[in-house]
Amino acid sequence: MPTLIGQPTPRIDGRAKVTGRASYASDEPVANPAHAFLLTSFIARGRITGFDFAEAKAVPGVLDILTHESVGSEAKPPKQASGGPTTTTMEDDQVWHDGQIIGIVLADTYEAAREAGFRVRVHYAAETPAASFDAAGAERERRDDGEHQDYAIGDAEGALGAAEVTLQAAYATPTQHHNPIELFTTTCAWENGNLTIWEPSQFVYGLRANVAGQLGIPPERVRVISKFVGGAFGSKGGATARTAWIAVAARRLGRPVKLVATRDQGFTIATYRAETRHRIRLGATRDGRLTALVHEGTEVTSRPSRYNVSGNETTARLYACPNILTRVDIVHADRNTPGFMRAPPETPYMFALESAVDELAEKLRLDPIELRRRNDAKTDPVSGLPFAGRRLMACFDEGAARFGWADRNPRAGSMRDGEWLVGLGCASAVYETNIAACAARVSLRPNGTARVEVAGHDIGTGAYTVVAITAADRLGLDASVIDVAMGDTTLPAAPLAAGSSHTASLANAVAAACEMVRDRLARAATTRNAGPLAGRDPGTLRLVDSCLTAPDGVAEPLSDAVSRLSPGVVEAFAENIPDGAPPDAMGKLHAGTNPILRGYKRSDVAAYAFGAQFVEVRVHARTREIRVSRMLGAFAAGNIVNPIAAHSQYMGGMIWGLSAALLEKTELDDSAARYVNDNLSEYHIPVCADVRDVEVMMLPDDDDRANPLGIKGLGEIGIVGMNAAIANAVHHATGRRIRELPIRIEDLL
Amino acid sequence: MRPFAYARAGDTPTALSLSGSKAAYFAGGTTLLDLMKLDVLRPERLVDINALKAEHGSIAADGSGLVLGGLARMSEAAEHPAIARHYPAIRDALVQAASAQLRNMASLAGNLLQRTRCLYFRDRSWHACNKRNPGSGCAAIHGVNRRLAVLGVSEHCIAHYPGDLAVALVALDASLDLVAPDGSTRTLPLEALHRPWGDTPHIETNLAPGELITAIRVPAAPWFRRSLYRKVRDRESYDFALASAAVALDLAPDGTVREARVGLGGLAARPWRAREAEDALRGQRLDEGSAAAAAQAAFAGAVTHGENAFKPELGRRTLVRALLDAAAMET
Amino acid sequence: MHTTMQTILRINGREARLDHDPRITLLDALRERLGLTGTKKGCDQGQCGACTVLIDGRRVLSCFSLVAAVEGEVTTIEGLSGEDGPLHPMQQAFLDRDAYQCGYCTPGQIMSAIACVTEGHAGSPDEIREYMSGNLCRCAAYPKIVEAVQQAAPHMRGETA
């Protein structure tokens, strides 16, 4: 039977996006909103001793100015998805970090609110802040096992001592901010004690539960709407402080309140990827078999939070090695709390490991692909479990052939094109296969159209289309006749759109609801007397081409099958709790916790997607500009629902990697613990001219041990190997091994 | 943004009459509105001079040189056939500046007056900025200063001039036609438009209050055709220069430099004329060695502050590349 | 000082009379006063291009345009095609090429791309890349944006039916 899953399908929301009619949160019309402007702290540590509002309140149109003095008791801090407690904002006079929300100016117009914000004077009792790792006053602690785990397998130290060849190196990655082009916005309106929030979100149920808890009201009284999200990348996954305060503001004014935070405020009122440091030690035999792998990481977080990403949970599992040791330390500084950003654990940690593997290959005089082949793991080195598909070397082989790896002269600095030094590099990519509990409602109409409702999130990933394709496939319809509603807490609960889990979560839930529809239609068609399918085995009937069809081809038009059950629609509501997930997963979801089943925490298999990434860089021989002329990623990431959107996701991930390796760095002023380049002109992300040939290869990888539909997810894996592949290519071009990102002109002068 | 009165001037006398110490001329608005939104600039009156484009918006080139109306847009100059043909350094500088949208908006005179991108200047949460709060100190000197200047700096300010066009123009001996509020006119060499930071970095130019740049004049010279602008930056486009060099050469048939003009960008407090480099080149055959010697001379006075320690070396390499490329140009 | 002024804007073939604070930008007026939310705010500082509109056919940043100073006919994304009618060739090309992901920068990209073609800067992929570099796309759909401009350009020039 032909399946729509895997067929290229243009996005069903494409027309809305190209006509400007896609409604992002701050586009939603509300009646007569007041406009909010955030006051943020000018110190990174200390207390607020007073405000002077005289000038600000004199600005015509100003309605109120909220601070901890006026509303501090009206909301509690949001719960974090990870890492425990976080910094507070307007609850009291404490300042935890620069740019912390300390007040909200409310006015009739944005212009007045902003002006008044500039006219507020704040008095502080400031203390010297600690900005990052090495600052006086920064507190270091070993991360306990809990959310994340250290591994000690075999005797890594002993094996290192005995190794024929060793490699030790330190690596570092910088602070980075997601910088979606959509700003962080929140609009709140109250009606009869019920709160509606329009806010771009990767998890509307999570935001609902969180804000309800912060305000002390039942979640049923809160509705979150987020139909379109203008980029998220992790930044819109967790609840942040602003939302509840805007709700408080709207309640006090008795009027909707709209906040569109400024670009610079976005650096401190939301999360970010904290800077990391790594020490890698590898031991190997002379013929390139790993005998020891030690990966120690250090990560920065805020004072109260223990947030960390512990990507050595992944790097420990990539290669066959009998002796493994990992450790993570966290350093508390006077900073806002970090959070998830695209492939949170792997992006920094795989930079370290995959750079080190390249360094080891050079030391062993082995081709870096061959070194990886000799250490390709047959089972998870940590758990001993089989992989739910592991096509890493197939990705390398097919990718290398297509990329022309064989033409690479292995000697560093040996390839040149005119004024430009040319370098080729590669790296492995890996990302865990996750899935979460999810509910969905499917309504099939007699006219052969259907509606799917699920509170999922299209953050640019093509989720609307994934849902339509899945429903169309299972209902025997065309994707264009499926109407999909998402991004609203009035819809059936869906999990956080993150961790490459959303497609699998949504599609498996929608498929389950469709199966319920099919089953009901089939039972009615086979048990009631009339109709061509009477007496058949209902389990054998399928929905194909707008008909209910038996294996021998006898079919009944959908309109007849539906009408038999209902004059209107046949509706089914399904909750999909993946095998291995806790039985109370749906309850957790409603409580705002993401019930995710991680690919490395399963008892049956180790579920991962794999890829091989190839890069060609050019470095100007004299002035050292670094440009990426070609990128190729070969991925085996389960079944692909929509190759069009999948291609865009892979490509976007790879370009994110280009960006992380060469451009992105949030510059921190150490004395003030303040982000300095908090704008899109000086926080660099690539422009169109930075991106040239990008090729994506999708290898077959059908393994239903991952989940019933065999979907592994792919939003994250595209970035994972890029940092190292680029650093390895820069080394190949120039002979310079750069172990701290981003790699910049000055590193190569 | 602080409140302001908006006034539209239909002609030059009206514009001049509306000017004053609390007023700002508004053309493209790409610097002014940017800094007003950041609360760094607080003019009380905006004098919209866009209608003056009829008077001061034309571009003309003849045997005596090039005249650029102060209100011509950057995109108009970039697309102008005479500039493309005869003034490659000016065209290169224009097309590598900003983005297509910004070039459609920004006036040429306004672009010359583009303000520094020093992030300590642009962010009011820093108290210590001698440019914004005279006498308050400079937080950038010991801070994030990778992009800041190494030439023409003082102990009070290391802000850089971020523009491109002015770097090409200053190399090409451009001068400005100015008109003052009392109607008097004068000519000012572009090189004298920006003041050294010294101990008054808050006073950036030698323009009198209300003085308006009506035209930019570039005199004809034998080195125009052999001119170019090289810009080195992190991104391939839409990025400020880490280092840039405008070079114009008049070479004898044997390759000896009869005359050279060198401007440097992204490296200095103001559009930088590297006369020491020009002097070093004059009479020399242009090759790797003489180019390197000229670059050495250009940065003899460079002062670095930590993160920007790489800039003299990058500046030297950029200038050498520009000189050798210019020498190799087909003219 | 709190003055109000009145400006008549011509947008997408219609006139809109606005009583406004002199400080309001075209971007904020479109979004907050006129219900034309297709034009997006991504930085409000002239750094991202999401607010790009056409004024008399030239692409400009509406975040740096004061309503008071706007002269000429403004075209926004909403002015390119009717509710259910055929799309502008550039809109169609973005749809065909999946030249977006989240879609937030897309209206600005499309307005900029139209101008890129009419300015005569869509002659080669390199030229398109350079002249589309004023519009950031964090999802990084750039290669497909270049393809979309290449697809639409001949249609816009009337070279294809």
Short mmCIF file of N, CA, C and O in Angstrom, two decimals, chain A residues 681-682 684, chain B residues 98 114-115 117 147 160 162-164 231-234 238-243:
data_model
loop_
_atom_site.label_atom_id
_atom_site.label_comp_id
_atom_site.label_asym_id
_atom_site.label_seq_id
_atom_site.Cartn_x
_atom_site.Cartn_y
_atom_site.Cartn_z
N SER A 681 23.39 42.98 15.13
CA SER A 681 24.47 43.51 14.31
C SER A 681 25.82 43.01 14.82
O SER A 681 26.71 42.69 14.03
N GLU A 682 25.95 42.90 16.12
CA GLU A 682 27.22 42.47 16.70
C GLU A 682 27.19 41.04 17.24
O GLU A 682 28.23 40.44 17.43
N HIS A 684 26.68 37.84 15.86
CA HIS A 684 26.60 37.45 14.45
C HIS A 684 25.90 36.12 14.25
O HIS A 684 26.27 35.12 14.86
N ALA B 98 26.59 48.21 4.81
CA ALA B 98 25.22 47.98 5.26
C ALA B 98 24.50 46.95 4.39
O ALA B 98 25.09 45.98 3.93
N GLN B 114 27.90 58.77 10.29
CA GLN B 114 27.57 57.56 11.03
C GLN B 114 28.35 57.52 12.35
O GLN B 114 29.52 57.87 12.40
N ARG B 115 27.70 57.10 13.42
CA ARG B 115 28.34 57.11 14.73
C ARG B 115 29.01 55.77 15.01
O ARG B 115 28.73 54.76 14.37
N ARG B 117 30.12 52.22 16.52
CA ARG B 117 29.36 51.05 17.00
C ARG B 117 29.89 50.59 18.36
O ARG B 117 29.52 49.49 18.80
N ARG B 147 36.37 45.11 18.39
CA ARG B 147 36.10 45.87 17.17
C ARG B 147 36.61 47.30 17.27
O ARG B 147 36.49 48.05 16.31
N HIS B 160 35.58 53.38 17.55
CA HIS B 160 36.02 53.31 16.17
C HIS B 160 35.00 53.98 15.26
O HIS B 160 33.81 54.03 15.57
N PRO B 162 32.97 53.35 12.12
CA PRO B 162 32.63 52.07 11.51
C PRO B 162 32.34 52.11 10.01
O PRO B 162 32.17 51.06 9.40
N GLY B 163 32.32 53.30 9.43
CA GLY B 163 31.82 53.41 8.06
C GLY B 163 32.83 52.97 7.01
O GLY B 163 34.00 52.74 7.29
N ASP B 164 32.33 52.87 5.79
CA ASP B 164 33.15 52.45 4.64
C ASP B 164 33.38 53.59 3.66
O ASP B 164 34.51 53.85 3.25
N LYS B 231 37.58 45.06 2.24
CA LYS B 231 36.94 45.05 3.56
C LYS B 231 37.04 43.64 4.13
O LYS B 231 36.62 42.68 3.49
N VAL B 232 37.59 43.53 5.31
CA VAL B 232 37.74 42.23 5.97
C VAL B 232 36.78 42.20 7.15
O VAL B 232 36.80 43.09 8.00
N ARG B 233 35.96 41.16 7.18
CA ARG B 233 34.92 41.10 8.20
C ARG B 233 34.60 39.66 8.54
O ARG B 233 34.94 38.75 7.77
N ASP B 234 33.94 39.46 9.65
CA ASP B 234 33.59 38.11 10.07
C ASP B 234 32.59 37.48 9.10
O ASP B 234 32.74 36.35 8.68
N TYR B 238 27.00 42.33 5.03
CA TYR B 238 26.19 42.98 6.08
C TYR B 238 26.92 42.92 7.41
O TYR B 238 26.41 42.42 8.41
N ASP B 239 28.12 43.43 7.40
CA ASP B 239 28.93 43.39 8.60
C ASP B 239 29.89 44.58 8.56
O ASP B 239 30.35 44.98 7.50
N PHE B 240 30.18 45.10 9.74
CA PHE B 240 31.15 46.18 9.82
C PHE B 240 32.55 45.62 9.63
O PHE B 240 32.82 44.46 9.91
N ALA B 241 33.43 46.49 9.19
CA ALA B 241 34.81 46.06 8.93
C ALA B 241 35.55 45.79 10.22
O ALA B 241 35.48 46.59 11.16
N LEU B 242 36.27 44.68 10.26
CA LEU B 242 37.30 44.52 11.28
C LEU B 242 38.52 45.33 10.85
O LEU B 242 39.23 45.88 11.66
N ALA B 243 38.71 45.32 9.55
CA ALA B 243 39.77 46.14 8.95
C ALA B 243 39.37 46.39 7.51
O ALA B 243 38.81 45.51 6.86
#
